[in-house]
Amino acid sequence: MMNRATIQNDDGTEEDVLYFRDNHGYLTDKETALKYIEKLRRFYEYQDVEKWIEDSNREQKLENFPIDFNDIYLNKQFKEKVYYYKPFRANLKRDWSFKCDWCGTKVSSKTDKGYFLINSHTRIDHELDGYRACSENCVKLLWKEKFNEYMKNKF
Ligand SMILES: [Zn+2]
């Protein structure tokens, strides 16, 4: 584990530095620390290191991704679907309507009981927030398209 410290140079200027601390909280002795530094240097000077870092971080990003890749409608973080059904309130003062973001069908509180929304905390980015659909099928297709678009741009 790396920690930060500030040291004072001979000319009085201050400098931010790093030191090692082991898993039990003990500071690493000088000899061991210099060996680590040499090994770090060897790693970061390795010819393929940039590709290695890039590949590894891409894999990690997928692993940390909140969506279950076996079921793209499932958010593994919250263990729930990426969309949900929202009934219109019964006591609406005014009728309210919108067009389905997938098929364009008009959904109205006058004629419909409710609609489907992409779950706001399952959004994978702000660009996927706030979409509404007329049916479960439409919300799934909408999500799938946005999800694929997102994956193409981000990975
Ligand atoms: Zn629709």
mmCIF file with all atom_site columns, C-alpha atoms and ligand atoms in Angstrom:
data_model
loop_
_atom_site.group_PDB
_atom_site.id
_atom_site.type_symbol
_atom_site.label_atom_id
_atom_site.label_alt_id
_atom_site.label_comp_id
_atom_site.label_asym_id
_atom_site.label_entity_id
_atom_site.label_seq_id
_atom_site.pdbx_PDB_ins_code
_atom_site.Cartn_x
_atom_site.Cartn_y
_atom_site.Cartn_z
_atom_site.occupancy
_atom_site.B_iso_or_equiv
_atom_site.pdbx_formal_charge
_atom_site.auth_seq_id
_atom_site.auth_comp_id
_atom_site.auth_asym_id
_atom_site.auth_atom_id
_atom_site.pdbx_PDB_model_num
ATOM   1   C  CA . MET A 1 1   ? 0.000   0.000   0.000   1.00 0.00 ? 1   MET A CA 1
ATOM   2   C  CA . MET A 1 2   ? 1.255   3.446   -0.920  1.00 0.00 ? 2   MET A CA 1
ATOM   3   C  CA . ASN A 1 3   ? 0.949   6.470   1.386   1.00 0.00 ? 3   ASN A CA 1
ATOM   4   C  CA . ARG A 1 4   ? 1.605   10.138  0.891   1.00 0.00 ? 4   ARG A CA 1
ATOM   5   C  CA . ALA A 1 5   ? 3.893   12.344  2.973   1.00 0.00 ? 5   ALA A CA 1
ATOM   6   C  CA . THR A 1 6   ? 5.485   15.769  2.690   1.00 0.00 ? 6   THR A CA 1
ATOM   7   C  CA . ILE A 1 7   ? 9.205   16.202  3.239   1.00 0.00 ? 7   ILE A CA 1
ATOM   8   C  CA . GLN A 1 8   ? 11.304  19.338  3.538   1.00 0.00 ? 8   GLN A CA 1
ATOM   9   C  CA . ASN A 1 9   ? 14.231  19.702  1.171   1.00 0.00 ? 9   ASN A CA 1
ATOM   10  C  CA . ASP A 1 10  ? 17.583  21.265  2.142   1.00 0.00 ? 10  ASP A CA 1
ATOM   11  C  CA . ASP A 1 11  ? 16.643  24.506  0.400   1.00 0.00 ? 11  ASP A CA 1
ATOM   12  C  CA . GLY A 1 12  ? 13.515  24.714  2.561   1.00 0.00 ? 12  GLY A CA 1
ATOM   13  C  CA . THR A 1 13  ? 11.033  23.775  -0.176  1.00 0.00 ? 13  THR A CA 1
ATOM   14  C  CA . GLU A 1 14  ? 8.425   21.128  0.501   1.00 0.00 ? 14  GLU A CA 1
ATOM   15  C  CA . GLU A 1 15  ? 7.858   18.087  -1.657  1.00 0.00 ? 15  GLU A CA 1
ATOM   16  C  CA . ASP A 1 16  ? 5.107   15.464  -1.816  1.00 0.00 ? 16  ASP A CA 1
ATOM   17  C  CA . VAL A 1 17  ? 6.503   11.928  -1.630  1.00 0.00 ? 17  VAL A CA 1
ATOM   18  C  CA . LEU A 1 18  ? 5.233   8.361   -1.324  1.00 0.00 ? 18  LEU A CA 1
ATOM   19  C  CA . TYR A 1 19  ? 6.150   5.499   0.983   1.00 0.00 ? 19  TYR A CA 1
ATOM   20  C  CA . PHE A 1 20  ? 5.111   1.883   1.470   1.00 0.00 ? 20  PHE A CA 1
ATOM   21  C  CA . ARG A 1 21  ? 3.128   0.516   4.376   1.00 0.00 ? 21  ARG A CA 1
ATOM   22  C  CA . ASP A 1 22  ? 2.354   -3.202  4.692   1.00 0.00 ? 22  ASP A CA 1
ATOM   23  C  CA . ASN A 1 23  ? -1.089  -4.799  5.250   1.00 0.00 ? 23  ASN A CA 1
ATOM   24  C  CA . HIS A 1 24  ? -0.567  -4.674  9.022   1.00 0.00 ? 24  HIS A CA 1
ATOM   25  C  CA . GLY A 1 25  ? 0.194   -0.963  9.015   1.00 0.00 ? 25  GLY A CA 1
ATOM   26  C  CA . TYR A 1 26  ? 3.981   -1.230  9.468   1.00 0.00 ? 26  TYR A CA 1
ATOM   27  C  CA . LEU A 1 27  ? 6.202   1.014   7.389   1.00 0.00 ? 27  LEU A CA 1
ATOM   28  C  CA . THR A 1 28  ? 8.419   -0.922  4.984   1.00 0.00 ? 28  THR A CA 1
ATOM   29  C  CA . ASP A 1 29  ? 12.149  -0.820  5.732   1.00 0.00 ? 29  ASP A CA 1
ATOM   30  C  CA . LYS A 1 30  ? 14.460  0.974   3.328   1.00 0.00 ? 30  LYS A CA 1
ATOM   31  C  CA . GLU A 1 31  ? 16.094  -2.112  1.783   1.00 0.00 ? 31  GLU A CA 1
ATOM   32  C  CA . THR A 1 32  ? 12.781  -3.817  1.035   1.00 0.00 ? 32  THR A CA 1
ATOM   33  C  CA . ALA A 1 33  ? 11.250  -0.578  -0.241  1.00 0.00 ? 33  ALA A CA 1
ATOM   34  C  CA . LEU A 1 34  ? 14.141  -0.029  -2.675  1.00 0.00 ? 34  LEU A CA 1
ATOM   35  C  CA . LYS A 1 35  ? 13.630  -3.582  -3.961  1.00 0.00 ? 35  LYS A CA 1
ATOM   36  C  CA . TYR A 1 36  ? 9.946   -2.813  -4.547  1.00 0.00 ? 36  TYR A CA 1
ATOM   37  C  CA . ILE A 1 37  ? 10.864  0.383   -6.361  1.00 0.00 ? 37  ILE A CA 1
ATOM   38  C  CA . GLU A 1 38  ? 13.242  -1.517  -8.618  1.00 0.00 ? 38  GLU A CA 1
ATOM   39  C  CA . LYS A 1 39  ? 10.532  -4.071  -9.369  1.00 0.00 ? 39  LYS A CA 1
ATOM   40  C  CA . LEU A 1 40  ? 8.042   -1.267  -10.044 1.00 0.00 ? 40  LEU A CA 1
ATOM   41  C  CA . ARG A 1 41  ? 10.529  0.353   -12.400 1.00 0.00 ? 41  ARG A CA 1
ATOM   42  C  CA . ARG A 1 42  ? 11.041  -2.971  -14.202 1.00 0.00 ? 42  ARG A CA 1
ATOM   43  C  CA . PHE A 1 43  ? 7.296   -3.338  -14.649 1.00 0.00 ? 43  PHE A CA 1
ATOM   44  C  CA . TYR A 1 44  ? 6.632   0.188   -15.890 1.00 0.00 ? 44  TYR A CA 1
ATOM   45  C  CA . GLU A 1 45  ? 9.597   0.100   -18.238 1.00 0.00 ? 45  GLU A CA 1
ATOM   46  C  CA . TYR A 1 46  ? 8.536   -3.236  -19.717 1.00 0.00 ? 46  TYR A CA 1
ATOM   47  C  CA . GLN A 1 47  ? 8.037   -2.714  -23.444 1.00 0.00 ? 47  GLN A CA 1
ATOM   48  C  CA . ASP A 1 48  ? 4.398   -3.874  -23.585 1.00 0.00 ? 48  ASP A CA 1
ATOM   49  C  CA . VAL A 1 49  ? 3.328   -2.251  -20.354 1.00 0.00 ? 49  VAL A CA 1
ATOM   50  C  CA . GLU A 1 50  ? 0.955   0.281   -21.896 1.00 0.00 ? 50  GLU A CA 1
ATOM   51  C  CA . LYS A 1 51  ? -0.959  -2.369  -23.765 1.00 0.00 ? 51  LYS A CA 1
ATOM   52  C  CA . TRP A 1 52  ? -0.984  -4.547  -20.644 1.00 0.00 ? 52  TRP A CA 1
ATOM   53  C  CA . ILE A 1 53  ? -2.454  -1.757  -18.525 1.00 0.00 ? 53  ILE A CA 1
ATOM   54  C  CA . GLU A 1 54  ? -5.012  -0.887  -21.173 1.00 0.00 ? 54  GLU A CA 1
ATOM   55  C  CA . ASP A 1 55  ? -6.166  -4.520  -21.609 1.00 0.00 ? 55  ASP A CA 1
ATOM   56  C  CA . SER A 1 56  ? -6.322  -5.172  -17.907 1.00 0.00 ? 56  SER A CA 1
ATOM   57  C  CA . ASN A 1 57  ? -8.312  -1.997  -17.211 1.00 0.00 ? 57  ASN A CA 1
ATOM   58  C  CA . ARG A 1 58  ? -10.742 -2.784  -20.011 1.00 0.00 ? 58  ARG A CA 1
ATOM   59  C  CA . GLU A 1 59  ? -11.424 -6.207  -18.446 1.00 0.00 ? 59  GLU A CA 1
ATOM   60  C  CA . GLN A 1 60  ? -11.798 -4.639  -15.026 1.00 0.00 ? 60  GLN A CA 1
ATOM   61  C  CA . LYS A 1 61  ? -14.231 -2.089  -16.390 1.00 0.00 ? 61  LYS A CA 1
ATOM   62  C  CA . LEU A 1 62  ? -16.419 -4.910  -17.701 1.00 0.00 ? 62  LEU A CA 1
ATOM   63  C  CA . GLU A 1 63  ? -16.188 -6.731  -14.388 1.00 0.00 ? 63  GLU A CA 1
ATOM   64  C  CA . ASN A 1 64  ? -17.254 -3.586  -12.535 1.00 0.00 ? 64  ASN A CA 1
ATOM   65  C  CA . PHE A 1 65  ? -20.051 -2.954  -15.016 1.00 0.00 ? 65  PHE A CA 1
ATOM   66  C  CA . PRO A 1 66  ? -23.403 -2.814  -13.206 1.00 0.00 ? 66  PRO A CA 1
ATOM   67  C  CA . ILE A 1 67  ? -25.317 -4.809  -15.827 1.00 0.00 ? 67  ILE A CA 1
ATOM   68  C  CA . ASP A 1 68  ? -25.384 -8.610  -15.818 1.00 0.00 ? 68  ASP A CA 1
ATOM   69  C  CA . PHE A 1 69  ? -24.122 -9.692  -19.250 1.00 0.00 ? 69  PHE A CA 1
ATOM   70  C  CA . ASN A 1 70  ? -26.156 -12.921 -19.108 1.00 0.00 ? 70  ASN A CA 1
ATOM   71  C  CA . ASP A 1 71  ? -29.308 -10.876 -18.742 1.00 0.00 ? 71  ASP A CA 1
ATOM   72  C  CA . ILE A 1 72  ? -28.867 -7.328  -19.975 1.00 0.00 ? 72  ILE A CA 1
ATOM   73  C  CA . TYR A 1 73  ? -32.170 -6.324  -18.363 1.00 0.00 ? 73  TYR A CA 1
ATOM   74  C  CA . LEU A 1 74  ? -30.812 -7.108  -14.933 1.00 0.00 ? 74  LEU A CA 1
ATOM   75  C  CA . ASN A 1 75  ? -28.839 -4.710  -12.799 1.00 0.00 ? 75  ASN A CA 1
ATOM   76  C  CA . LYS A 1 76  ? -26.516 -6.877  -10.727 1.00 0.00 ? 76  LYS A CA 1
ATOM   77  C  CA . GLN A 1 77  ? -25.753 -4.083  -8.285  1.00 0.00 ? 77  GLN A CA 1
ATOM   78  C  CA . PHE A 1 78  ? -29.372 -3.571  -7.243  1.00 0.00 ? 78  PHE A CA 1
ATOM   79  C  CA . LYS A 1 79  ? -30.586 -7.050  -8.270  1.00 0.00 ? 79  LYS A CA 1
ATOM   80  C  CA . GLU A 1 80  ? -33.536 -5.700  -10.161 1.00 0.00 ? 80  GLU A CA 1
ATOM   81  C  CA . LYS A 1 81  ? -34.690 -5.068  -13.699 1.00 0.00 ? 81  LYS A CA 1
ATOM   82  C  CA . VAL A 1 82  ? -33.406 -2.019  -15.557 1.00 0.00 ? 82  VAL A CA 1
ATOM   83  C  CA . TYR A 1 83  ? -36.988 -0.940  -16.220 1.00 0.00 ? 83  TYR A CA 1
ATOM   84  C  CA . TYR A 1 84  ? -40.217 -0.786  -14.268 1.00 0.00 ? 84  TYR A CA 1
ATOM   85  C  CA . TYR A 1 85  ? -43.919 -0.274  -14.698 1.00 0.00 ? 85  TYR A CA 1
ATOM   86  C  CA . LYS A 1 86  ? -45.421 2.968   -13.485 1.00 0.00 ? 86  LYS A CA 1
ATOM   87  C  CA . PRO A 1 87  ? -49.197 3.230   -13.194 1.00 0.00 ? 87  PRO A CA 1
ATOM   88  C  CA . PHE A 1 88  ? -50.797 6.626   -13.766 1.00 0.00 ? 88  PHE A CA 1
ATOM   89  C  CA . ARG A 1 89  ? -52.083 8.192   -10.575 1.00 0.00 ? 89  ARG A CA 1
ATOM   90  C  CA . ALA A 1 90  ? -55.822 7.770   -10.222 1.00 0.00 ? 90  ALA A CA 1
ATOM   91  C  CA . ASN A 1 91  ? -56.473 11.324  -9.056  1.00 0.00 ? 91  ASN A CA 1
ATOM   92  C  CA . LEU A 1 92  ? -54.710 13.272  -11.807 1.00 0.00 ? 92  LEU A CA 1
ATOM   93  C  CA . LYS A 1 93  ? -56.156 16.749  -12.150 1.00 0.00 ? 93  LYS A CA 1
ATOM   94  C  CA . ARG A 1 94  ? -55.232 16.902  -15.821 1.00 0.00 ? 94  ARG A CA 1
ATOM   95  C  CA . ASP A 1 95  ? -54.769 14.206  -18.397 1.00 0.00 ? 95  ASP A CA 1
ATOM   96  C  CA . TRP A 1 96  ? -51.194 13.644  -19.270 1.00 0.00 ? 96  TRP A CA 1
ATOM   97  C  CA . SER A 1 97  ? -49.702 12.006  -22.337 1.00 0.00 ? 97  SER A CA 1
ATOM   98  C  CA . PHE A 1 98  ? -46.439 11.336  -24.151 1.00 0.00 ? 98  PHE A CA 1
ATOM   99  C  CA . LYS A 1 99  ? -45.170 9.411   -27.166 1.00 0.00 ? 99  LYS A CA 1
ATOM   100 C  CA . CYS A 1 100 ? -43.395 6.084   -26.681 1.00 0.00 ? 100 CYS A CA 1
ATOM   101 C  CA . ASP A 1 101 ? -39.667 6.638   -27.153 1.00 0.00 ? 101 ASP A CA 1
ATOM   102 C  CA . TRP A 1 102 ? -39.473 3.394   -29.113 1.00 0.00 ? 102 TRP A CA 1
ATOM   103 C  CA . CYS A 1 103 ? -42.541 3.062   -31.352 1.00 0.00 ? 103 CYS A CA 1
ATOM   104 C  CA . GLY A 1 104 ? -44.065 6.533   -31.133 1.00 0.00 ? 104 GLY A CA 1
ATOM   105 C  CA . THR A 1 105 ? -47.438 5.319   -29.873 1.00 0.00 ? 105 THR A CA 1
ATOM   106 C  CA . LYS A 1 106 ? -49.256 7.919   -27.811 1.00 0.00 ? 106 LYS A CA 1
ATOM   107 C  CA . VAL A 1 107 ? -49.659 6.944   -24.169 1.00 0.00 ? 107 VAL A CA 1
ATOM   108 C  CA . SER A 1 108 ? -52.308 8.876   -22.270 1.00 0.00 ? 108 SER A CA 1
ATOM   109 C  CA . SER A 1 109 ? -53.531 8.863   -18.692 1.00 0.00 ? 109 SER A CA 1
ATOM   110 C  CA . LYS A 1 110 ? -57.032 9.070   -20.182 1.00 0.00 ? 110 LYS A CA 1
ATOM   111 C  CA . THR A 1 111 ? -56.847 5.765   -22.041 1.00 0.00 ? 111 THR A CA 1
ATOM   112 C  CA . ASP A 1 112 ? -53.914 3.857   -20.514 1.00 0.00 ? 112 ASP A CA 1
ATOM   113 C  CA . LYS A 1 113 ? -53.304 2.523   -17.020 1.00 0.00 ? 113 LYS A CA 1
ATOM   114 C  CA . GLY A 1 114 ? -49.584 3.170   -16.984 1.00 0.00 ? 114 GLY A CA 1
ATOM   115 C  CA . TYR A 1 115 ? -46.289 2.989   -18.833 1.00 0.00 ? 115 TYR A CA 1
ATOM   116 C  CA . PHE A 1 116 ? -42.735 1.648   -18.611 1.00 0.00 ? 116 PHE A CA 1
ATOM   117 C  CA . LEU A 1 117 ? -39.683 3.576   -17.536 1.00 0.00 ? 117 LEU A CA 1
ATOM   118 C  CA . ILE A 1 118 ? -35.977 2.837   -17.542 1.00 0.00 ? 118 ILE A CA 1
ATOM   119 C  CA . ASN A 1 119 ? -35.052 2.618   -13.887 1.00 0.00 ? 119 ASN A CA 1
ATOM   120 C  CA . SER A 1 120 ? -33.130 5.728   -12.968 1.00 0.00 ? 120 SER A CA 1
ATOM   121 C  CA . HIS A 1 121 ? -30.650 4.011   -10.674 1.00 0.00 ? 121 HIS A CA 1
ATOM   122 C  CA . THR A 1 122 ? -30.012 1.268   -13.195 1.00 0.00 ? 122 THR A CA 1
ATOM   123 C  CA . ARG A 1 123 ? -29.024 3.747   -15.879 1.00 0.00 ? 123 ARG A CA 1
ATOM   124 C  CA . ILE A 1 124 ? -25.553 3.029   -17.158 1.00 0.00 ? 124 ILE A CA 1
ATOM   125 C  CA . ASP A 1 125 ? -25.024 6.645   -17.976 1.00 0.00 ? 125 ASP A CA 1
ATOM   126 C  CA . HIS A 1 126 ? -26.954 9.898   -17.966 1.00 0.00 ? 126 HIS A CA 1
ATOM   127 C  CA . GLU A 1 127 ? -27.704 9.417   -21.646 1.00 0.00 ? 127 GLU A CA 1
ATOM   128 C  CA . LEU A 1 128 ? -29.961 6.475   -20.722 1.00 0.00 ? 128 LEU A CA 1
ATOM   129 C  CA . ASP A 1 129 ? -32.001 8.319   -18.162 1.00 0.00 ? 129 ASP A CA 1
ATOM   130 C  CA . GLY A 1 130 ? -35.620 9.298   -18.506 1.00 0.00 ? 130 GLY A CA 1
ATOM   131 C  CA . TYR A 1 131 ? -36.806 7.110   -21.378 1.00 0.00 ? 131 TYR A CA 1
ATOM   132 C  CA . ARG A 1 132 ? -40.500 6.140   -21.435 1.00 0.00 ? 132 ARG A CA 1
ATOM   133 C  CA . ALA A 1 133 ? -42.244 3.406   -23.335 1.00 0.00 ? 133 ALA A CA 1
ATOM   134 C  CA . CYS A 1 134 ? -45.801 2.213   -24.009 1.00 0.00 ? 134 CYS A CA 1
ATOM   135 C  CA . SER A 1 135 ? -45.155 -1.486  -23.283 1.00 0.00 ? 135 SER A CA 1
ATOM   136 C  CA . GLU A 1 136 ? -42.704 -3.915  -21.720 1.00 0.00 ? 136 GLU A CA 1
ATOM   137 C  CA . ASN A 1 137 ? -41.617 -4.989  -25.178 1.00 0.00 ? 137 ASN A CA 1
ATOM   138 C  CA . CYS A 1 138 ? -40.857 -1.396  -26.202 1.00 0.00 ? 138 CYS A CA 1
ATOM   139 C  CA . VAL A 1 139 ? -38.953 -0.589  -23.021 1.00 0.00 ? 139 VAL A CA 1
ATOM   140 C  CA . LYS A 1 140 ? -36.827 -3.731  -23.547 1.00 0.00 ? 140 LYS A CA 1
ATOM   141 C  CA . LEU A 1 141 ? -36.059 -2.841  -27.166 1.00 0.00 ? 141 LEU A CA 1
ATOM   142 C  CA . LEU A 1 142 ? -35.329 0.725   -26.174 1.00 0.00 ? 142 LEU A CA 1
ATOM   143 C  CA . TRP A 1 143 ? -32.973 -0.360  -23.430 1.00 0.00 ? 143 TRP A CA 1
ATOM   144 C  CA . LYS A 1 144 ? -31.275 -2.915  -25.670 1.00 0.00 ? 144 LYS A CA 1
ATOM   145 C  CA . GLU A 1 145 ? -30.594 -0.339  -28.356 1.00 0.00 ? 145 GLU A CA 1
ATOM   146 C  CA . LYS A 1 146 ? -29.299 2.272   -25.908 1.00 0.00 ? 146 LYS A CA 1
ATOM   147 C  CA . PHE A 1 147 ? -27.234 -0.362  -24.129 1.00 0.00 ? 147 PHE A CA 1
ATOM   148 C  CA . ASN A 1 148 ? -25.608 -1.535  -27.377 1.00 0.00 ? 148 ASN A CA 1
ATOM   149 C  CA . GLU A 1 149 ? -24.950 2.047   -28.413 1.00 0.00 ? 149 GLU A CA 1
ATOM   150 C  CA . TYR A 1 150 ? -23.349 2.714   -25.033 1.00 0.00 ? 150 TYR A CA 1
ATOM   151 C  CA . MET A 1 151 ? -21.182 -0.407  -25.240 1.00 0.00 ? 151 MET A CA 1
ATOM   152 C  CA . LYS A 1 152 ? -20.014 0.508   -28.718 1.00 0.00 ? 152 LYS A CA 1
ATOM   153 C  CA . ASN A 1 153 ? -18.982 3.979   -27.623 1.00 0.00 ? 153 ASN A CA 1
ATOM   154 C  CA . LYS A 1 154 ? -17.420 3.106   -24.285 1.00 0.00 ? 154 LYS A CA 1
ATOM   155 C  CA . PHE A 1 155 ? -15.633 -0.186  -24.911 1.00 0.00 ? 155 PHE A CA 1
HETATM 156 ZN ZN . ZN  B 2 .   ? -44.033 1.577   -27.784 1.00 0.00 ? 1   ZN  B ZN 1
#
